[in-house]
PDB file of C-alpha atoms in Angstrom:
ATOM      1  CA  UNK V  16      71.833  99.089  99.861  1.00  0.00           C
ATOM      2  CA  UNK V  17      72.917  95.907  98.081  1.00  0.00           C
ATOM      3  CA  UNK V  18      73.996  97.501  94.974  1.00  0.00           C
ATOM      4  CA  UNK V  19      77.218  95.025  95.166  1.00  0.00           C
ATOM      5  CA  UNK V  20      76.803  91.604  96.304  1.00  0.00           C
ATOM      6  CA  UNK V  21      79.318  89.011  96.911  1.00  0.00           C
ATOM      7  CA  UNK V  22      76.679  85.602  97.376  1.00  0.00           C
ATOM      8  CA  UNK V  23      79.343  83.401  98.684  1.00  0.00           C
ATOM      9  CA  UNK V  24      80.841  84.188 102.596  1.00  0.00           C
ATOM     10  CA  UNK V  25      83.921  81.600 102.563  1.00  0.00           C
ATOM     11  CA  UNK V  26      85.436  79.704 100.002  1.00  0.00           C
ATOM     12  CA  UNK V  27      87.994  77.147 100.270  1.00  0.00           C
ATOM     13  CA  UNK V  28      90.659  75.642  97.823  1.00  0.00           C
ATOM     14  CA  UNK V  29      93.450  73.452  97.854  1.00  0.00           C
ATOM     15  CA  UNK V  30      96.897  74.962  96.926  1.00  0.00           C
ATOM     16  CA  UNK V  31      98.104  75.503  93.389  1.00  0.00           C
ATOM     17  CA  UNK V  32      94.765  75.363  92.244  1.00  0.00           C
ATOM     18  CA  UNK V  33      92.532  78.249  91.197  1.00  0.00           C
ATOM     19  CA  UNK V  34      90.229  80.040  93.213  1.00  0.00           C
ATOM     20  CA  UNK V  35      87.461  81.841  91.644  1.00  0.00           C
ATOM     21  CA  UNK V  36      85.859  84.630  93.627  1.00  0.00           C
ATOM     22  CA  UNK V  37      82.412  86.822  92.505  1.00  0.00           C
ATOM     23  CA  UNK V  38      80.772  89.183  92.046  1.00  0.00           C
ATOM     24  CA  UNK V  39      77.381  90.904  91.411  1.00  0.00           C
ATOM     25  CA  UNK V  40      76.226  94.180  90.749  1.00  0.00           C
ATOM     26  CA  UNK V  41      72.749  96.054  89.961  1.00  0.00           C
ATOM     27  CA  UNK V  42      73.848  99.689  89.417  1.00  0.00           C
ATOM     28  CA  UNK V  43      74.566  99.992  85.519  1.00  0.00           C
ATOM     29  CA  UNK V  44      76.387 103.591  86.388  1.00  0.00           C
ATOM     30  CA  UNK V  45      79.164 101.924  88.100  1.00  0.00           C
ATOM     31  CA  UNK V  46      82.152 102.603  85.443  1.00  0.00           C
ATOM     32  CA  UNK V  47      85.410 100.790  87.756  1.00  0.00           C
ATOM     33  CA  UNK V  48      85.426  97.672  89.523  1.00  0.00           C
ATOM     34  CA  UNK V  49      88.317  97.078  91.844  1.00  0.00           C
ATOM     35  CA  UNK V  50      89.301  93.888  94.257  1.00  0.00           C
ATOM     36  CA  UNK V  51      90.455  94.370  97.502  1.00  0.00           C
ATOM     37  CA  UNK V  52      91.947  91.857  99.874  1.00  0.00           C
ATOM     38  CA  UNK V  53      91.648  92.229 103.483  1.00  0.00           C
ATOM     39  CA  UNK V  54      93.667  90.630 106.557  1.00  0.00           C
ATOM     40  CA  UNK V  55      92.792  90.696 110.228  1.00  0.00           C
ATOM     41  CA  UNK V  56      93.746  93.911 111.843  1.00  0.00           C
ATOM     42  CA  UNK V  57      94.466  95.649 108.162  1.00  0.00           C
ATOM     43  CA  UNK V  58      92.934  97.508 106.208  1.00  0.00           C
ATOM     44  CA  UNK V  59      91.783  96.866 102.553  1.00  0.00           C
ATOM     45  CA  UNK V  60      94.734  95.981 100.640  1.00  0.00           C
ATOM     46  CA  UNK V  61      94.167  97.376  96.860  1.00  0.00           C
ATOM     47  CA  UNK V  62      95.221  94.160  93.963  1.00  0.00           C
ATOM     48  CA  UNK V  63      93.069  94.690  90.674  1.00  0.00           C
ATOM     49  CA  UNK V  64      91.178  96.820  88.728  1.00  0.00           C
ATOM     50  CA  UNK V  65      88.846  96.397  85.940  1.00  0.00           C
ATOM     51  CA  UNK V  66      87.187  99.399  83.429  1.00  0.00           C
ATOM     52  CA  UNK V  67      83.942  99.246  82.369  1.00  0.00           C
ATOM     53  CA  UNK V  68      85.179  99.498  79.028  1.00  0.00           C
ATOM     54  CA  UNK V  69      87.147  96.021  79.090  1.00  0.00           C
ATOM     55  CA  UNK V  70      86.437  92.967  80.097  1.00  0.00           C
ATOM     56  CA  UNK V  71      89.643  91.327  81.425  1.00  0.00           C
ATOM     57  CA  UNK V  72      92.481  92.490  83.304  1.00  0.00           C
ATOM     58  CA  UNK V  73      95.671  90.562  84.230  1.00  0.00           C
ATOM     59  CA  UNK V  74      98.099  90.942  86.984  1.00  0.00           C
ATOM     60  CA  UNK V  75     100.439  88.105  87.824  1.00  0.00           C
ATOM     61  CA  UNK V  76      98.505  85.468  89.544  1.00  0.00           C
ATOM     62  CA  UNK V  77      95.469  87.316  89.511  1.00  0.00           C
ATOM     63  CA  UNK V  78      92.900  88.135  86.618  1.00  0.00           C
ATOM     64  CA  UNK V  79      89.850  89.689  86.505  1.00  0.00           C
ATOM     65  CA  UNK V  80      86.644  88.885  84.518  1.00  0.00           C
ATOM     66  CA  UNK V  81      84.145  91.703  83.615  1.00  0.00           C
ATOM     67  CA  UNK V  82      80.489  90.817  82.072  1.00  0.00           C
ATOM     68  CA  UNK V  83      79.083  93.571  81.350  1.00  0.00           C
ATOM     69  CA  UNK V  84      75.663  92.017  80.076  1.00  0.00           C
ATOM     70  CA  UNK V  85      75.234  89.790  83.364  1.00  0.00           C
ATOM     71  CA  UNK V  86      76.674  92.835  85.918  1.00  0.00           C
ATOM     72  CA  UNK V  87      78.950  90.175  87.149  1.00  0.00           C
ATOM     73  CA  UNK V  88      82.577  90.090  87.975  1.00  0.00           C
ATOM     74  CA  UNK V  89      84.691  87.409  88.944  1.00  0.00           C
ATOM     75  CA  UNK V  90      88.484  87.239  90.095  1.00  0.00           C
ATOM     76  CA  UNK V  91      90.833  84.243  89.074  1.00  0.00           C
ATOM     77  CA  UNK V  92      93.684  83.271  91.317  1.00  0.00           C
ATOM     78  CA  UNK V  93      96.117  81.199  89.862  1.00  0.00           C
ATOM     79  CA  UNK V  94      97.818  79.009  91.554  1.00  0.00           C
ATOM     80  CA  UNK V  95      96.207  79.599  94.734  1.00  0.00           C
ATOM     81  CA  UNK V  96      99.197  80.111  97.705  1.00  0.00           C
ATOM     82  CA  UNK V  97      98.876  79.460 101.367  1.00  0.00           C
ATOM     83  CA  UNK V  98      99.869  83.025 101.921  1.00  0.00           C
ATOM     84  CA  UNK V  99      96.329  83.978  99.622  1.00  0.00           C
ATOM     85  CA  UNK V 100      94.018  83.320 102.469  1.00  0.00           C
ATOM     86  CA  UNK V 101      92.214  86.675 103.322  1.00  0.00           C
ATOM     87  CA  UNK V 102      88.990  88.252 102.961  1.00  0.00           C
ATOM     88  CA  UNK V 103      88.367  89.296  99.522  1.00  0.00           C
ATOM     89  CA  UNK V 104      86.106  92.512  98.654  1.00  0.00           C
ATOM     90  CA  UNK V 105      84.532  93.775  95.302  1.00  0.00           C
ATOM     91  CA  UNK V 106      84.111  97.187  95.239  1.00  0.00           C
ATOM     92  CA  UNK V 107      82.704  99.609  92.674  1.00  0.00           C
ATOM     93  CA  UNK V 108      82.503 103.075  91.898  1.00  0.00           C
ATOM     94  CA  UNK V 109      80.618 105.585  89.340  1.00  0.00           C
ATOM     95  CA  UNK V 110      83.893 107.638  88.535  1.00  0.00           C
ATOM     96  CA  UNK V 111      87.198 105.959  87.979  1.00  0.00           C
ATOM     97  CA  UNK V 112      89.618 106.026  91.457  1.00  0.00           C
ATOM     98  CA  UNK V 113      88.009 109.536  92.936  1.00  0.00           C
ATOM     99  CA  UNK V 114      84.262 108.523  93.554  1.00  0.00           C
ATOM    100  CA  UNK V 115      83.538 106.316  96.336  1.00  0.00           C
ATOM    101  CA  UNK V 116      83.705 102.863  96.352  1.00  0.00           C
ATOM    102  CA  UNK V 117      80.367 100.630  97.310  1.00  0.00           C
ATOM    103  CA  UNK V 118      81.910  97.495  98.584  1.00  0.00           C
ATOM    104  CA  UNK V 119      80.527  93.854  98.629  1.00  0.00           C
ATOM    105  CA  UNK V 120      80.016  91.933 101.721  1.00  0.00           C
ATOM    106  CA  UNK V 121      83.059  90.035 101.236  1.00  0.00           C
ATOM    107  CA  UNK V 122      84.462  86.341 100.378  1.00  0.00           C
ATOM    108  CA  UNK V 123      87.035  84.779 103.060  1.00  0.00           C
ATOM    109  CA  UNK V 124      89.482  82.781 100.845  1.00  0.00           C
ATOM    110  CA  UNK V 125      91.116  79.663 102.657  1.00  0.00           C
ATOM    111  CA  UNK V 126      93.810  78.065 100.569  1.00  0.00           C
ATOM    112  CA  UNK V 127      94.752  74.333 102.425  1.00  0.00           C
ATOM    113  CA  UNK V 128      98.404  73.475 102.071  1.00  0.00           C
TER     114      UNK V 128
ATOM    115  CA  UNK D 134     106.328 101.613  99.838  1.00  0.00           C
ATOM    116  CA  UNK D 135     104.135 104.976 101.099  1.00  0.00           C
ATOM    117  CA  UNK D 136     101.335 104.241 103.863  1.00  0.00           C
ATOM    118  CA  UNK D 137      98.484 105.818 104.838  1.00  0.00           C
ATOM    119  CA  UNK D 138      99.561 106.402 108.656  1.00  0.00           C
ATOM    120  CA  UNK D 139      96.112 106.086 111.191  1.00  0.00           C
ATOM    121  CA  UNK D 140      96.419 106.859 115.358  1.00  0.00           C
ATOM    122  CA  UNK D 141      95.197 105.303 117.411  1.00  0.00           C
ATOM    123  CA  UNK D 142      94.677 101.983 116.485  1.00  0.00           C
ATOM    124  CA  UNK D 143      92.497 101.491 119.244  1.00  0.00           C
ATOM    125  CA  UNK D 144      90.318 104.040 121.060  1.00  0.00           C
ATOM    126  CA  UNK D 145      87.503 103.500 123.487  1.00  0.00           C
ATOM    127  CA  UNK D 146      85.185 106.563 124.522  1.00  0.00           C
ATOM    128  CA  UNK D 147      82.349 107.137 126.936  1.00  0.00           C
ATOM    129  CA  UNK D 148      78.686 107.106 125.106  1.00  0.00           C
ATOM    130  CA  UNK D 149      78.726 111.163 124.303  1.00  0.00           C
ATOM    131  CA  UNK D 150      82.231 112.109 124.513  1.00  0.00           C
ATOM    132  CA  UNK D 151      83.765 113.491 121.271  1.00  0.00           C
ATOM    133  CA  UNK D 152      86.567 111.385 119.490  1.00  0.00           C
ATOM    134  CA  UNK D 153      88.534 112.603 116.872  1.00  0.00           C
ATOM    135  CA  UNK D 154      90.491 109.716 114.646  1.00  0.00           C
ATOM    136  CA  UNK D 155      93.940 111.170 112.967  1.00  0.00           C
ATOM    137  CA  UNK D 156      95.185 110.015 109.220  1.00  0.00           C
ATOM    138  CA  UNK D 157      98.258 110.659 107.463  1.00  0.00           C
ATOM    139  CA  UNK D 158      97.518 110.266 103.813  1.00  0.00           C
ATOM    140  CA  UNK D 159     100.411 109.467 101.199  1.00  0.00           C
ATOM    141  CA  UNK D 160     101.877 112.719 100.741  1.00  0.00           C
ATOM    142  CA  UNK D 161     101.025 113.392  97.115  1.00  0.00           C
ATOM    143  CA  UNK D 162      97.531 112.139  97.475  1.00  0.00           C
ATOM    144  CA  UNK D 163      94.644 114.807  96.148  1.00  0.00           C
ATOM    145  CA  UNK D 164      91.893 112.584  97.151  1.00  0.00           C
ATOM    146  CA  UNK D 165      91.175 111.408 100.660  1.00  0.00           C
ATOM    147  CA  UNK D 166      88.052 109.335 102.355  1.00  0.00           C
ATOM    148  CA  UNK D 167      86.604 108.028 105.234  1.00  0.00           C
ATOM    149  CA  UNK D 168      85.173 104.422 105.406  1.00  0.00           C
ATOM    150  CA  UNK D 169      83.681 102.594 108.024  1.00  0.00           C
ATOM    151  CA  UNK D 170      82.931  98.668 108.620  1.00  0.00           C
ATOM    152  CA  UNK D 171      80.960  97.877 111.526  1.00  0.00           C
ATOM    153  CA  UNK D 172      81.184  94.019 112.912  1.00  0.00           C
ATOM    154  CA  UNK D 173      80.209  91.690 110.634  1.00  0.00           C
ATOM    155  CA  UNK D 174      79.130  93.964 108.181  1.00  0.00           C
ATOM    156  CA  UNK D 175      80.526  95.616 104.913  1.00  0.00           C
ATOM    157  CA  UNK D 176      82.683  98.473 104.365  1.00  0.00           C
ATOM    158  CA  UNK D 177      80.664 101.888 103.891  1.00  0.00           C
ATOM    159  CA  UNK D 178      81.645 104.540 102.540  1.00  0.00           C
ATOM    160  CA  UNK D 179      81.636 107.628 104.845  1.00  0.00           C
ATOM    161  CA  UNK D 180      82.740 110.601 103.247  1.00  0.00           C
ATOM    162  CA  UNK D 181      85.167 112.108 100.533  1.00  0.00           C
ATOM    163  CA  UNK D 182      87.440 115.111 100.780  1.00  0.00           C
ATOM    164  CA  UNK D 183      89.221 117.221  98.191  1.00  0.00           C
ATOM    165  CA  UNK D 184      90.818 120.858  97.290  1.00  0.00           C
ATOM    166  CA  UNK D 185      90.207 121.053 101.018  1.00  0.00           C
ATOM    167  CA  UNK D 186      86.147 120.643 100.928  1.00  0.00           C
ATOM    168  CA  UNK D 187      83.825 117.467 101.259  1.00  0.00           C
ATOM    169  CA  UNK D 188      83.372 116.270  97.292  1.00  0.00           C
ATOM    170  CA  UNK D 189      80.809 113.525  98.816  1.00  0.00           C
ATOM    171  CA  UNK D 190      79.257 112.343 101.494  1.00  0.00           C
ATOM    172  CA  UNK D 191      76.363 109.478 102.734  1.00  0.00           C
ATOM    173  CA  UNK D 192      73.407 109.134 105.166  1.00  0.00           C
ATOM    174  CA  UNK D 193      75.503 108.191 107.703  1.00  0.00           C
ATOM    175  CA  UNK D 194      77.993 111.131 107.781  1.00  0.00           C
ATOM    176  CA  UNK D 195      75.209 113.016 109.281  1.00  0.00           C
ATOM    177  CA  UNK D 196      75.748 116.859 111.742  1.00  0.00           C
ATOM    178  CA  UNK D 197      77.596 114.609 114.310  1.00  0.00           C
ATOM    179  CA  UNK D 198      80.763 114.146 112.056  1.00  0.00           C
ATOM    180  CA  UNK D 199      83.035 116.125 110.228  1.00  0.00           C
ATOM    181  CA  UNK D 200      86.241 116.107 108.916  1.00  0.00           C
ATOM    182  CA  UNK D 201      88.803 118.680 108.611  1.00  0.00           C
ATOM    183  CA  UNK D 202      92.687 119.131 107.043  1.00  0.00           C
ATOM    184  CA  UNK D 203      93.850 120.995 109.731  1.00  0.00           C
ATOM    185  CA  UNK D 204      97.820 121.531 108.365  1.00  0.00           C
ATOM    186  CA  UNK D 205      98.177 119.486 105.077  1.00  0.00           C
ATOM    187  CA  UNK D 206      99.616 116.462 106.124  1.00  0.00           C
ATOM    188  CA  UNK D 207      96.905 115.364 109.043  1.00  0.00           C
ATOM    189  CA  UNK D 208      93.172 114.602 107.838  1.00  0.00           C
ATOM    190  CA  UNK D 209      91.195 113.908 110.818  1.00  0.00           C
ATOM    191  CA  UNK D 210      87.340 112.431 111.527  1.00  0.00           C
ATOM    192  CA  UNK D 211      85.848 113.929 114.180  1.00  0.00           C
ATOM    193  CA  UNK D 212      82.437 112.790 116.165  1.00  0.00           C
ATOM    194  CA  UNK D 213      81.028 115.147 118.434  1.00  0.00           C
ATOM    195  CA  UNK D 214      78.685 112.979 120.490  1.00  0.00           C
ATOM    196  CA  UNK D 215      79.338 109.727 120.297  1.00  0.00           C
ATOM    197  CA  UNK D 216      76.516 107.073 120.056  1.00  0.00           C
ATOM    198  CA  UNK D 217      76.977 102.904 120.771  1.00  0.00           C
ATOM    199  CA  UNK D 218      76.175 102.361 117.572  1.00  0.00           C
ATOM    200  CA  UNK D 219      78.934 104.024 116.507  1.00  0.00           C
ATOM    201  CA  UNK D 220      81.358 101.341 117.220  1.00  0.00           C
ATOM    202  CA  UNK D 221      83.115 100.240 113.965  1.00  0.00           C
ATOM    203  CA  UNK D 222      86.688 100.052 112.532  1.00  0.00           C
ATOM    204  CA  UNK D 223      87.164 103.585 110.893  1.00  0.00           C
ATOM    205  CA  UNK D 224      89.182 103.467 107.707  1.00  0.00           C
ATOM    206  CA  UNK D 225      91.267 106.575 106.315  1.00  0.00           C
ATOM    207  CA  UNK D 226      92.074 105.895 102.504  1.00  0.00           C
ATOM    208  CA  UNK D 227      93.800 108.338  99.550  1.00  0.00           C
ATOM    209  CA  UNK D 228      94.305 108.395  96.257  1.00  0.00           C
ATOM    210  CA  UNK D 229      96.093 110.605  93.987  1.00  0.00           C
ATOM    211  CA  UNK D 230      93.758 109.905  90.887  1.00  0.00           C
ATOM    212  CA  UNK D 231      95.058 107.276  88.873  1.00  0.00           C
ATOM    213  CA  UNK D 232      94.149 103.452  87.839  1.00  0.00           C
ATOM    214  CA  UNK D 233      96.068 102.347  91.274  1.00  0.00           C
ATOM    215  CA  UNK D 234      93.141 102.310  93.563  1.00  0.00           C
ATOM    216  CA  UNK D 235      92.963 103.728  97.144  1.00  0.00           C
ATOM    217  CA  UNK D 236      95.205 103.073  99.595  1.00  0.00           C
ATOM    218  CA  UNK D 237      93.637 102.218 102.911  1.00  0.00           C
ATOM    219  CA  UNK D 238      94.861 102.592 106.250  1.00  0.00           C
ATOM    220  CA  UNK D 239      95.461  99.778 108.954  1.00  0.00           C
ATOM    221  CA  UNK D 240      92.064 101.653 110.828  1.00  0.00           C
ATOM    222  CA  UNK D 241      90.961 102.665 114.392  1.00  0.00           C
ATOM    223  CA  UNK D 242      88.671 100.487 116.322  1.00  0.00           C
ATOM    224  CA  UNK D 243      86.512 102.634 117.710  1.00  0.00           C
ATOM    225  CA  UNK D 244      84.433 101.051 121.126  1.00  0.00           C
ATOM    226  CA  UNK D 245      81.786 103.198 122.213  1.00  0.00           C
ATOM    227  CA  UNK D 246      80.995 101.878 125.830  1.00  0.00           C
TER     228      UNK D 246
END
């Protein structure tokens, strides 16, 4: 089942720059995207959520990017902090915050000082 | 801030004992799930609960598990015969239905030996 795929494993930045995570899906049903980030010994950590109906969404340092056409999503992180390095999940789900979520494989995020 | 409360954090069980893995959801959360993430591999979603009946469930949530809401505070996972493959961090997550996202729990590693 690789209805949600996130292509790259790791991804590294320097800090105060931006990371740019992604995101692909195949399932055109999925209506809510959401971005989890995930530290050892945790669990999922909710940070953004996108509609289907818009195609950006901005919280603080973090944004997210919705193409509808391309079933891609991406998350912006900007500045990148130190305190940012995690794993990073894309998630999506047919109904908005009751379905369940079908999660990508995950992006580990290290920002360098 | 409210938590979604899991015991234990840790549990190891002989191959075909029955474990049951306790949750305390955020109290004024409707909606309440069960993921899993095995080693190395992505989240999955396991099952949904709500108005005190399963909304959803996968594959893998086959006769072996259920899940029950024994006082209205506690939501619990229970596997009756546990298998090795059955080893995973188990995730307990809630929502109460609005653009917020879930709220995961910190997990139980569960080792099946």
């Amino acid at each position: 089942d690789q209805q949600v795929k996130q292509n790259s494993p790791s991804l590294s930045v320097q800090e105060g720059r931006i990371s740019i995570l992604n995101c692909d899906y195949t399932n055109s049903m999925f209506d809510y995207f959401l971005w989890y980030k995930k530290y050892p010994a945790e669990g999922p950590t909710f940070l953004i959520s996108i509609s289907s109906i818009k195609d950006k969404n901005e919280d603080g340092r973090f944004t997210v990017f919705l193409n509808k056409s391309a079933k891609h999503l991406s998350l912006h992180i900007v500045p990148s902090q130190p305190g940012d390095s995690a794993v990073y999940f894309c998630a999506a789900s047919k109904i908005r915050n009751t379905g369940k979520l079908i999660f990508g494989q995950g992006t580990t995020l290290q920002v360098k000082p | 801030e409210p938590e979604v409360t899991q015991t234990p954090s840790h549990q190891v069980t002989q191959m075909g004992q029955e474990v049951i893995l306790r949750c305390v959801p955020i109290s004024n959360h409707l909606y309440f799930y069960w993921y899993r993430q095995i080693l190395g591999q992505k989240v999955e979603f396991l099952v949904s609960f709500y108005n005190n009946e399963i909304s959803e469930k996968s594959e893998i949530f086959d006769d072996q598990f259920s899940v029950e809401r024994p006082d209205g505070s506690n939501f619990t996972l229970k596997i009756r015969s546990t298998k090795l493959e059955d080893s995973a961090m188990y995730f307990c997550a809630s929502s109460v239905g609005d653009l917020g996202g879930y709220t995961f729990g910190s997990g139980t590693r569960l080792t099946v030996v």
